Short mmCIF file of C-alpha atoms in Angstrom, two decimals:
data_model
loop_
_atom_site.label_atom_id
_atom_site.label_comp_id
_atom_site.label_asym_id
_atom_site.label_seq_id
_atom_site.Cartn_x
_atom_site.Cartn_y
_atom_site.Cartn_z
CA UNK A 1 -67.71 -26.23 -41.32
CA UNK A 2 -70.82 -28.77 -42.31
CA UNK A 3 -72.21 -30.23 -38.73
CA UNK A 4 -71.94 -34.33 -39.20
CA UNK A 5 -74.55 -36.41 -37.44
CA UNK A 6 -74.31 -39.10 -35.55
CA UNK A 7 -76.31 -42.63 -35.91
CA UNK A 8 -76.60 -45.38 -33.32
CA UNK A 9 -78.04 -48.78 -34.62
CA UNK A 10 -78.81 -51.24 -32.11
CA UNK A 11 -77.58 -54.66 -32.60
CA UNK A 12 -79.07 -56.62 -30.16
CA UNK A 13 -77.38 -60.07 -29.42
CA UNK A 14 -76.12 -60.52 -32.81
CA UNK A 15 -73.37 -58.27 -31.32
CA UNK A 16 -72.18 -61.27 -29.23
CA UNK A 17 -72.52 -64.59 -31.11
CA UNK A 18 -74.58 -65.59 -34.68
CA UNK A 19 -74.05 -69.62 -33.35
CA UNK A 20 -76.90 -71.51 -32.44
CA UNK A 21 -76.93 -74.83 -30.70
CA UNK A 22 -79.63 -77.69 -32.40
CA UNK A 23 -80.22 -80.69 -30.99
CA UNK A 24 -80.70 -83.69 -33.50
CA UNK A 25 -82.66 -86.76 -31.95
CA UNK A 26 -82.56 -88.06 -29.39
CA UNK A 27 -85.97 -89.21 -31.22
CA UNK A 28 -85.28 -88.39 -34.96
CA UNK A 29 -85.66 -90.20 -37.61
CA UNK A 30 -81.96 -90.10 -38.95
CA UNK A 31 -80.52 -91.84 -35.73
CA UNK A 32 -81.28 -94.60 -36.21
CA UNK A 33 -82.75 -94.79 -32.44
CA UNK A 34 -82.48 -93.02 -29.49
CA UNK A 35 -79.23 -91.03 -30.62
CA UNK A 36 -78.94 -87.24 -29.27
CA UNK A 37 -76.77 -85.31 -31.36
CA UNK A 38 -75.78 -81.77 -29.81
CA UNK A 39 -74.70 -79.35 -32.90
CA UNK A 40 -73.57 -75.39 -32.90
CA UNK A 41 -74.41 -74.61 -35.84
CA UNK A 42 -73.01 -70.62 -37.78
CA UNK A 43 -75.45 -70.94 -40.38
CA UNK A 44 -75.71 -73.76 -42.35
CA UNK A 45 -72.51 -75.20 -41.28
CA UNK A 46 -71.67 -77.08 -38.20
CA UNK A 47 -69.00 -75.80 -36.29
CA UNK A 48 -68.89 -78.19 -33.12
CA UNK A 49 -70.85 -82.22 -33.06
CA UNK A 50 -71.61 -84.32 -29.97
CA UNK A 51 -72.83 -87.41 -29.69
CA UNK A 52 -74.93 -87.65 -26.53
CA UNK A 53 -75.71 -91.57 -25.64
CA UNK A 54 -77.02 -93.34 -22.80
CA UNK A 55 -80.94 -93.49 -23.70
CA UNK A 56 -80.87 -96.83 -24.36
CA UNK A 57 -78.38 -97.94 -21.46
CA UNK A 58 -79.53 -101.49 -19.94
CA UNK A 59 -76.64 -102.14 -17.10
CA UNK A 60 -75.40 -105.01 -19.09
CA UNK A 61 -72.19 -105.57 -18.03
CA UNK A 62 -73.54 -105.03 -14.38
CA UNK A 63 -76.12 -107.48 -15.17
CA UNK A 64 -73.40 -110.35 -16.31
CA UNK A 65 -72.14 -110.04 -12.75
CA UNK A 66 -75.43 -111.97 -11.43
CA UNK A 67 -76.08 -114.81 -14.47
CA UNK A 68 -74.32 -117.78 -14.51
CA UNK A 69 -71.94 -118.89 -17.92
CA UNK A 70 -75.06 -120.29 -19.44
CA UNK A 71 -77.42 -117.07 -19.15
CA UNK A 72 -75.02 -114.49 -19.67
CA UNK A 73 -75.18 -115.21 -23.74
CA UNK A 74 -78.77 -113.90 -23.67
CA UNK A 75 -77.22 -110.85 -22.58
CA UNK A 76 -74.70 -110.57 -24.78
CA UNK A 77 -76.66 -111.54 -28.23
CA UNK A 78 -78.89 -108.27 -27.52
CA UNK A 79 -76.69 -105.25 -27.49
CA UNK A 80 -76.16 -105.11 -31.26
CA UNK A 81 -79.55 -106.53 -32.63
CA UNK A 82 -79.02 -107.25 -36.24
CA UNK A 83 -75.72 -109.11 -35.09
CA UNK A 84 -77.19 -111.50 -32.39
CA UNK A 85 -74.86 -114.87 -33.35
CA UNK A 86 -71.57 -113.14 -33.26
CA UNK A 87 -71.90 -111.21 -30.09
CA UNK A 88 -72.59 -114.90 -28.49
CA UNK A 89 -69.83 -116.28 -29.56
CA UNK A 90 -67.43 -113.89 -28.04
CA UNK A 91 -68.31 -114.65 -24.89
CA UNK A 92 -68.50 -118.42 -25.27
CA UNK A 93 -64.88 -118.09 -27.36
CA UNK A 94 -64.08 -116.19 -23.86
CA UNK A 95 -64.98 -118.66 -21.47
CA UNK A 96 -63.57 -121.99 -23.83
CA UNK A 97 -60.38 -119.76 -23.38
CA UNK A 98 -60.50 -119.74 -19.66
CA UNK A 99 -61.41 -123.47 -19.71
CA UNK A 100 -58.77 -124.17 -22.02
CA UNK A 101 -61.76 -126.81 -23.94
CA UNK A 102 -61.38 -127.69 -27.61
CA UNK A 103 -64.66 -127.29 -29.27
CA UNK A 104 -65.37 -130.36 -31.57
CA UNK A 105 -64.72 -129.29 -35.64
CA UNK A 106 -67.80 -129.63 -36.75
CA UNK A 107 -69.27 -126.53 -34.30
CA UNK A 108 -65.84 -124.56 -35.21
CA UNK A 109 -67.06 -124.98 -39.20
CA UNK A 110 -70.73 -124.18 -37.98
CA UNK A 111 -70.13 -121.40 -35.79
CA UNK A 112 -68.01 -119.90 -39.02
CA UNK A 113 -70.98 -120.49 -40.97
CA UNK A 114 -73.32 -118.55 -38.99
CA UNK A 115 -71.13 -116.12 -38.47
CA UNK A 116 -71.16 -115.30 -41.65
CA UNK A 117 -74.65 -115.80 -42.67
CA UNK A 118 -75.57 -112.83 -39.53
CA UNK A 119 -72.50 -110.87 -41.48
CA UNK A 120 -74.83 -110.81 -44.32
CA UNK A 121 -78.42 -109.94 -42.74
CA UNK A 122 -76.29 -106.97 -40.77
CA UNK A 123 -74.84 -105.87 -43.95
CA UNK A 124 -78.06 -106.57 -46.19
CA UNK A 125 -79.94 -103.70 -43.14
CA UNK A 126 -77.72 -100.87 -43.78
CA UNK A 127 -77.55 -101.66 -47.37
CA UNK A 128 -81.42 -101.12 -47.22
CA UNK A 129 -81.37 -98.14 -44.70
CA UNK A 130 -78.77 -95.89 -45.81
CA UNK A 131 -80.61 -95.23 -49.46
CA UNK A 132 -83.59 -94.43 -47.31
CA UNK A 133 -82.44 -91.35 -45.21
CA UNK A 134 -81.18 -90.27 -48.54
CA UNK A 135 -85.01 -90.09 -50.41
CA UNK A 136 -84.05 -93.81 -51.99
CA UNK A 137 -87.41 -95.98 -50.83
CA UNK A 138 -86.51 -99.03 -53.36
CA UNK A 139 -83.47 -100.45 -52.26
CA UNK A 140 -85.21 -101.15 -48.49
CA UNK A 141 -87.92 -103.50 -49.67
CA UNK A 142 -84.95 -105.71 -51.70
CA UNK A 143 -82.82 -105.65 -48.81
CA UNK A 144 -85.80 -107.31 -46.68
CA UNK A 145 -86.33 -109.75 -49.23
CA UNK A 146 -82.83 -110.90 -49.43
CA UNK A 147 -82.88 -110.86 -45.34
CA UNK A 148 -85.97 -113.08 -45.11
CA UNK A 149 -84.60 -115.90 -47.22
CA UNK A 150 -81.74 -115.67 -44.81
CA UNK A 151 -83.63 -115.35 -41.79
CA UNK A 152 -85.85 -118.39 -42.47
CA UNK A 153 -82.62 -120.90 -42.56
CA UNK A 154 -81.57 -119.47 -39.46
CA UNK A 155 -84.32 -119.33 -37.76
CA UNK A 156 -85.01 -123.26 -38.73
CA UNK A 157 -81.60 -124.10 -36.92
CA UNK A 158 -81.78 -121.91 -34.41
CA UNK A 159 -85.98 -121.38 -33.32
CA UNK A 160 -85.01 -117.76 -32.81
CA UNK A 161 -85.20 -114.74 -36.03
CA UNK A 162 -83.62 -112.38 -34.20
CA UNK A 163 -81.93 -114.14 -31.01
CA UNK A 164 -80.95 -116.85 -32.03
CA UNK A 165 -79.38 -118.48 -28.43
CA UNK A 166 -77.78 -120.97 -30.41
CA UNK A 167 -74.32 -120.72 -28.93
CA UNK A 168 -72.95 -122.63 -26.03
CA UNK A 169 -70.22 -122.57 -23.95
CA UNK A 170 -68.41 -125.72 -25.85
CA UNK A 171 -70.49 -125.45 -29.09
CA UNK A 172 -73.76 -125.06 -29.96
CA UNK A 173 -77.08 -125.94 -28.67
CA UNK A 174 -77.75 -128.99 -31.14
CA UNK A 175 -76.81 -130.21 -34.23
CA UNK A 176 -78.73 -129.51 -37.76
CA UNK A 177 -82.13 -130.05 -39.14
CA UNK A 178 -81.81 -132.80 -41.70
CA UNK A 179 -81.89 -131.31 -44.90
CA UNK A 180 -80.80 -127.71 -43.73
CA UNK A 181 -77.17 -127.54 -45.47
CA UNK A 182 -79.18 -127.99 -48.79
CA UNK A 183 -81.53 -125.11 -48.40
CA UNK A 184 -78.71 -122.86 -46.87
CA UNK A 185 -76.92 -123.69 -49.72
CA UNK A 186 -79.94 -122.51 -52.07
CA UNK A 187 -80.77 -119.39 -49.51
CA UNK A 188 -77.25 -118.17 -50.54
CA UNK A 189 -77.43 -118.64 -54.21
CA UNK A 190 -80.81 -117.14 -54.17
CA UNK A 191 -79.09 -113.79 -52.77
CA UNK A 192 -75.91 -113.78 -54.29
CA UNK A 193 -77.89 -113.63 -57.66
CA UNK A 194 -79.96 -110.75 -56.96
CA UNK A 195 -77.26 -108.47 -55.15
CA UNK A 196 -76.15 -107.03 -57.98
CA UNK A 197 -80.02 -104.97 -57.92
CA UNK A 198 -77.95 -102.54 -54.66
CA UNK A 199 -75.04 -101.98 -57.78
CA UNK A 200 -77.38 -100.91 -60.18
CA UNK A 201 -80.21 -99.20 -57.98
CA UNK A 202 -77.84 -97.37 -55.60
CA UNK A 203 -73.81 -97.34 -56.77
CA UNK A 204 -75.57 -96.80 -59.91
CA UNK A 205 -77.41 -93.68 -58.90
CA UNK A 206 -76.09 -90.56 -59.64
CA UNK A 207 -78.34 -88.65 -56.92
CA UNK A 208 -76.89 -91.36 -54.26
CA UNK A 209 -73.15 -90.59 -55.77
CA UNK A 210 -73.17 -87.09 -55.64
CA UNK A 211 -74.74 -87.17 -52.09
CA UNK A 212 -71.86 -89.29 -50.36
CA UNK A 213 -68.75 -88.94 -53.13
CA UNK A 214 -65.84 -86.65 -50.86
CA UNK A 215 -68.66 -86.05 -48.13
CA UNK A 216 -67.78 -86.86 -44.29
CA UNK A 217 -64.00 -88.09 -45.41
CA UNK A 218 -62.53 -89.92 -42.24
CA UNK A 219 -58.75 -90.05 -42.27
CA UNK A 220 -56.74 -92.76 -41.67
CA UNK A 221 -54.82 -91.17 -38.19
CA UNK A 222 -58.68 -90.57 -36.90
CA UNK A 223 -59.03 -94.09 -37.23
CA UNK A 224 -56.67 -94.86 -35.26
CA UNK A 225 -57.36 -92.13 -32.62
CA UNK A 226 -60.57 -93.40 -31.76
CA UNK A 227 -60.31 -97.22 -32.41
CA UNK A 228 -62.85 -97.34 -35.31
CA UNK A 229 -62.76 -100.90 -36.67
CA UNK A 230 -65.01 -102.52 -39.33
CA UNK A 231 -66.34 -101.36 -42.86
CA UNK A 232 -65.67 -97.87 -41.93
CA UNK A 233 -62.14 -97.92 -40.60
CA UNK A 234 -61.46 -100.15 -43.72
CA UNK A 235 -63.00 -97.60 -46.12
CA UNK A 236 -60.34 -95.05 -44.68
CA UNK A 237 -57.20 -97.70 -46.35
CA UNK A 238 -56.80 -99.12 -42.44
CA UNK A 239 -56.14 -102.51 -43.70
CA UNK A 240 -57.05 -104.71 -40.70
CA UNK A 241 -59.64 -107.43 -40.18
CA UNK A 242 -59.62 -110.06 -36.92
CA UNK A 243 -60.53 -113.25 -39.48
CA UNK A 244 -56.90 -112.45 -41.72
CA UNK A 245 -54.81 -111.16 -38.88
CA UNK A 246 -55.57 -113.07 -35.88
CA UNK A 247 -57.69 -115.94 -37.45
CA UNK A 248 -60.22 -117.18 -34.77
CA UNK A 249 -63.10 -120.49 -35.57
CA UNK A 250 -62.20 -121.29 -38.81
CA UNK A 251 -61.27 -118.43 -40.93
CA UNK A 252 -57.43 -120.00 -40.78
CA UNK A 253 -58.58 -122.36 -42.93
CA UNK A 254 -60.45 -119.50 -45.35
CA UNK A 255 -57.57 -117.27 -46.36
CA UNK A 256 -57.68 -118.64 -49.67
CA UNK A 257 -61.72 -116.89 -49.71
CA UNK A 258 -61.74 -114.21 -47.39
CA UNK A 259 -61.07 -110.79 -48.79
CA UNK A 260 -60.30 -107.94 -46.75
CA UNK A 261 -61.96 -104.97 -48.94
CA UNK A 262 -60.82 -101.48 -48.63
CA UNK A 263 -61.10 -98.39 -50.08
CA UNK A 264 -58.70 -94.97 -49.84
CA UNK A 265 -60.99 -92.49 -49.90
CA UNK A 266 -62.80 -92.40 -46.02
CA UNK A 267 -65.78 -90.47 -47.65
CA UNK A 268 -69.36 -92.23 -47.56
CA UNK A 269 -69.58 -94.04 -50.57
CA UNK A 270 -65.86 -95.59 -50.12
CA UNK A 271 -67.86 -97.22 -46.96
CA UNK A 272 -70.67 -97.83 -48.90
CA UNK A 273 -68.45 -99.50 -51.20
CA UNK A 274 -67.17 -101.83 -48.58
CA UNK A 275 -69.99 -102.61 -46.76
CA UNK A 276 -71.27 -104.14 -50.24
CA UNK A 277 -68.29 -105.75 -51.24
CA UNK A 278 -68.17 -107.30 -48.01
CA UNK A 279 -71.73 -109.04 -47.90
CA UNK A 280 -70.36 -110.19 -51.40
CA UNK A 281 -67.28 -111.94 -49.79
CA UNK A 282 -69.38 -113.60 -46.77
CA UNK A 283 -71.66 -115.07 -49.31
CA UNK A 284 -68.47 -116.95 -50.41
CA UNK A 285 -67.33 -117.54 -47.20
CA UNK A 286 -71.40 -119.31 -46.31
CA UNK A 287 -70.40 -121.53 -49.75
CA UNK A 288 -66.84 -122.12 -48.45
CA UNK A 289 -68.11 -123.66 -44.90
CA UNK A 290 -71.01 -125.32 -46.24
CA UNK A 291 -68.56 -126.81 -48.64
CA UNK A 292 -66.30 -127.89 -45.62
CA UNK A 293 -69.27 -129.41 -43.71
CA UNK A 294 -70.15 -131.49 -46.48
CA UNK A 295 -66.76 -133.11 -45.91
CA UNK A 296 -67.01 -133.82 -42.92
CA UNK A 297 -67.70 -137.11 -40.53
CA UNK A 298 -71.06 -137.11 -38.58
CA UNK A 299 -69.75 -135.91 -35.06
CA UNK A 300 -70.70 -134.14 -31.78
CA UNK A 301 -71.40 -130.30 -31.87
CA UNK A 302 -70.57 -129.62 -28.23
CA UNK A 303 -69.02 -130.92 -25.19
CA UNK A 304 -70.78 -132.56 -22.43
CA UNK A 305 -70.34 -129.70 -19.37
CA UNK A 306 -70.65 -130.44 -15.10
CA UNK A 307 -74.52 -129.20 -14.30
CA UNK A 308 -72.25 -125.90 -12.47
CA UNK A 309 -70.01 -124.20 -14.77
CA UNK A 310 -67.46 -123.00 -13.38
CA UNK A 311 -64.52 -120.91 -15.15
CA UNK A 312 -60.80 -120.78 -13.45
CA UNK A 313 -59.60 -117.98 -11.45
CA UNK A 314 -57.95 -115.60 -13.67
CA UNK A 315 -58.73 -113.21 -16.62
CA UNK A 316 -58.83 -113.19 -20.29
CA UNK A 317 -59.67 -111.44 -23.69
CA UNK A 318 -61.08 -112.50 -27.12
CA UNK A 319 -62.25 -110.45 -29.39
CA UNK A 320 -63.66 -110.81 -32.90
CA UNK A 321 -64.48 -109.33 -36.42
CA UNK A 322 -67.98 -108.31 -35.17
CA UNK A 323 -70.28 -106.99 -39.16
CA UNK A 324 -69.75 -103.21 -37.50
CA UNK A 325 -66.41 -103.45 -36.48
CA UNK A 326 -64.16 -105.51 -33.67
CA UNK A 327 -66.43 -106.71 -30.57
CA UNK A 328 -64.12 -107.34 -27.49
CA UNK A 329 -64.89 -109.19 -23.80
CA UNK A 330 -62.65 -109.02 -21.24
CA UNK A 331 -63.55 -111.50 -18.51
CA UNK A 332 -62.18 -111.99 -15.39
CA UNK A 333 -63.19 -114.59 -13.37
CA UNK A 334 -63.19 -115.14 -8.92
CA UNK A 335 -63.40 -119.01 -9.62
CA UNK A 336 -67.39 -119.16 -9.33
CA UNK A 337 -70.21 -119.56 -11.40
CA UNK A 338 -70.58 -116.25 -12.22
CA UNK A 339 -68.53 -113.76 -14.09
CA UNK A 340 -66.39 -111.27 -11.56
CA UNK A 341 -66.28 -108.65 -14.69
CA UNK A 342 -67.31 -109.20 -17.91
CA UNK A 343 -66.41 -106.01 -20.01
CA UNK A 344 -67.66 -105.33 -23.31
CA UNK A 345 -66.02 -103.38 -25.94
CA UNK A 346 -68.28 -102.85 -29.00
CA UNK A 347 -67.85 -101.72 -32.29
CA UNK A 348 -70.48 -98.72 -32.50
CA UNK A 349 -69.35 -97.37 -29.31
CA UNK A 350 -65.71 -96.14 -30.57
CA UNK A 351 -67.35 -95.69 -34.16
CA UNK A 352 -69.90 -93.42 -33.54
CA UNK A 353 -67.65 -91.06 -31.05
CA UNK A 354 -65.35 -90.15 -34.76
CA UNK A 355 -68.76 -88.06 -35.43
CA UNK A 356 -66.89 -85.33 -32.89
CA UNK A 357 -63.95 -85.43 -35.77
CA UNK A 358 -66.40 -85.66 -38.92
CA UNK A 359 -68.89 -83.43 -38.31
CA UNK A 360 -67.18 -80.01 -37.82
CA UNK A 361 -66.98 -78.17 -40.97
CA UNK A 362 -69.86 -80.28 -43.25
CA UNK A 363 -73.04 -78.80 -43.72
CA UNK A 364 -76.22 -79.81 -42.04
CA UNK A 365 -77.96 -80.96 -44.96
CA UNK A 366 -75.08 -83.83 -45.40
CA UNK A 367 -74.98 -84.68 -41.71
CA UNK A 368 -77.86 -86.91 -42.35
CA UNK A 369 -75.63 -88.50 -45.29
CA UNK A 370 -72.91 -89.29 -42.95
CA UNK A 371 -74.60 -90.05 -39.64
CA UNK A 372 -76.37 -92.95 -41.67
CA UNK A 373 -73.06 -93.92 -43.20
CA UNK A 374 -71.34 -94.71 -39.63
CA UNK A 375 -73.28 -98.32 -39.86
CA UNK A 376 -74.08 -98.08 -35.80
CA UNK A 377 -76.76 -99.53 -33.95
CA UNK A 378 -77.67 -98.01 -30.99
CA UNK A 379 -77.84 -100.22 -28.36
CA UNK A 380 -74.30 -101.39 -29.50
CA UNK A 381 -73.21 -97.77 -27.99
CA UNK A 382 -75.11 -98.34 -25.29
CA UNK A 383 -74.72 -101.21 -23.59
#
């Protein structure tokens, strides 16, 4: 009989788990800000994604609980930074609700304008940004460009570039520079002709294509799991925009301009796609309301208010089509100056909480593709 011998190897810890837990951000330069992402990781591919959040985490909604109707839109306009006019005018179309006040047409057809034109400088960032994390420098510096003419028109009505504080609580702080529909009107035909540079230096790329085509695909039923709204939700075929289906200002009046763009495939190009198509379609929208304005009468932009505003004892909700996605306030209101609860629903905050969905399964090296494709700003999560 041949003697056999016998062989231990030692193993070590490998004998228990080969996972290993990384920690993207929270300072990193693919968040975008002061994201933490918590990843386990078996190998190269992620197996489990977290979003940590709270770095950035200013007490807001506490904070509306101790400013009067007047200095709670300073607040508001700060959360998501690139979209400073539409998160005002939530909480102004919330408080005109409790008041039950008519705002004159000419601020409804104003407000609808610079809605829009903030639609198109939060578009025109990500449309800049995204290419970047991906090893595309050019598109950035035309996205700036484009965002400057824009800026400078604003910033004439307003005094503000990036909070504007233009919004009131029965219009708007005051009515227009002389002259300023003209070189709106010339700010938007500048861009409109030089957008089609992100078709041809980014759709047009075949690096960018085969980075994003059937990477980070979001399906329709996570959508609706997690409440994702906006350019992404509509890239996944979730056909739903605030302006078509509950028409708020004066997108009512707009159907015949506003297109609700979609896309089937959920991946990061398909909302790509839409995010582009979209700044395309609030270009038209600017040219539609400045069109409108032209029409009409010289007339008031706001209504004369008592020196103490004070809303009604009860509670209400408005919500709008926000560039990322649906922004929602739900105020209720003691009878006094000052809000009892203001709560704030924003868009990033259920958007960016799909990563826990997305990221599972996807390699690290295209976490960066679809992290930047989520469209989020950070303080919008945070609050």
């Amino acid at each position: 009989m041949t003697p056999t011998t016998e062989t231990m190897v030692g193993i070590g810890g490998a004998a228990e788990s080969t996972d290993m837990v990384l920690n993207i951000g929270p300072q990193h330069p693919s968040t975008h800000g002061v994201l933490r992402l918590r990843l386990v990781l078996d190998g190269e591919r992620i197996r489990h994604a977290e979003p940590v959040i709270g770095y950035m985490h200013r007490g807001a909604e506490k904070l509306f609980e101790a400013r009067d109707y007047r200095q709670i839109i300073m607040l508001a306009n700060r959360h998501d930074w690139l979209s400073a006019f539409s998160n005002e005018l939530g909480v102004v179309l919330a408080v005109e609700r409790m008041l039950g006040m008519e705002v004159p047409e000419r601020a409804v057809w104003l407000r609808t304008l610079l809605a829009e034109l903030n639609r198109v400088l939060n578009h025109l960032m990500f449309l800049g940004s995204y290419p970047l994390e991906l090893g595309g420098i050019t598109p950035i510096f035309y996205a700036f460009r484009e965002r400057e003419e824009l800026q400078h028109v604003m910033e004439e009505i307003s005094g503000g570039r990036m909070h504007y504080m233009f919004n009131r609580v029965g219009g708007l702080k005051e009515d227009l520079p002389a002259g300023w529909t003209t070189r709106a009107r010339t700010a938007v035909a500048d861009v409109r002709s030089r957008m089609d540079r992100f078709d041809d230096l980014v759709l047009g790329n075949e690096i960018f294509r085969g980075r994003t085509r059937g990477v980070g695909t979001l399906a329709p039923e996570t959508v609706h799991a997690y409440g994702v709204s906006g350019p992404i939700g509509r890239a996944s075929g979730v056909d739903f925009d605030l302006r078509r289906d509950e028409p708020y200002l004066a997108y009512g009046e707009l159907g015949d301009v506003l297109k609700v763009v979609t896309r089937q495939e959920g991946d990061c190009l398909a909302r790509f796609e839409c995010l582009l198509e979209q700044t395309h379609n609030a270009l038209d929208l600017a040219d539609a309301c400045l069109d409108r304005l032209a029409e009409l009468p010289p007339g008031p932009v706001n209504q004369r208010l008592p020196k103490v505003l004070k809303a009604p004892e009860g509670h209400t909700y408005a919500w709008t089509e926000n560039p990322l996605g649906i922004n929602g306030y739900y105020l209720v209101s003691k009878g006094e100056k000052t809000p009892y609860r203001l709560k704030l629903r924003s868009a990033s905050y259920n958007n960016i909480q799909a990563l826990t969905e997305l990221l599972p399964g996807t390699l690290v090296a295209d976490m960066v593709a679809i992290l930047g494709s989520m469209f989020f700003v950070v303080g919008d999560i945070d609050k």
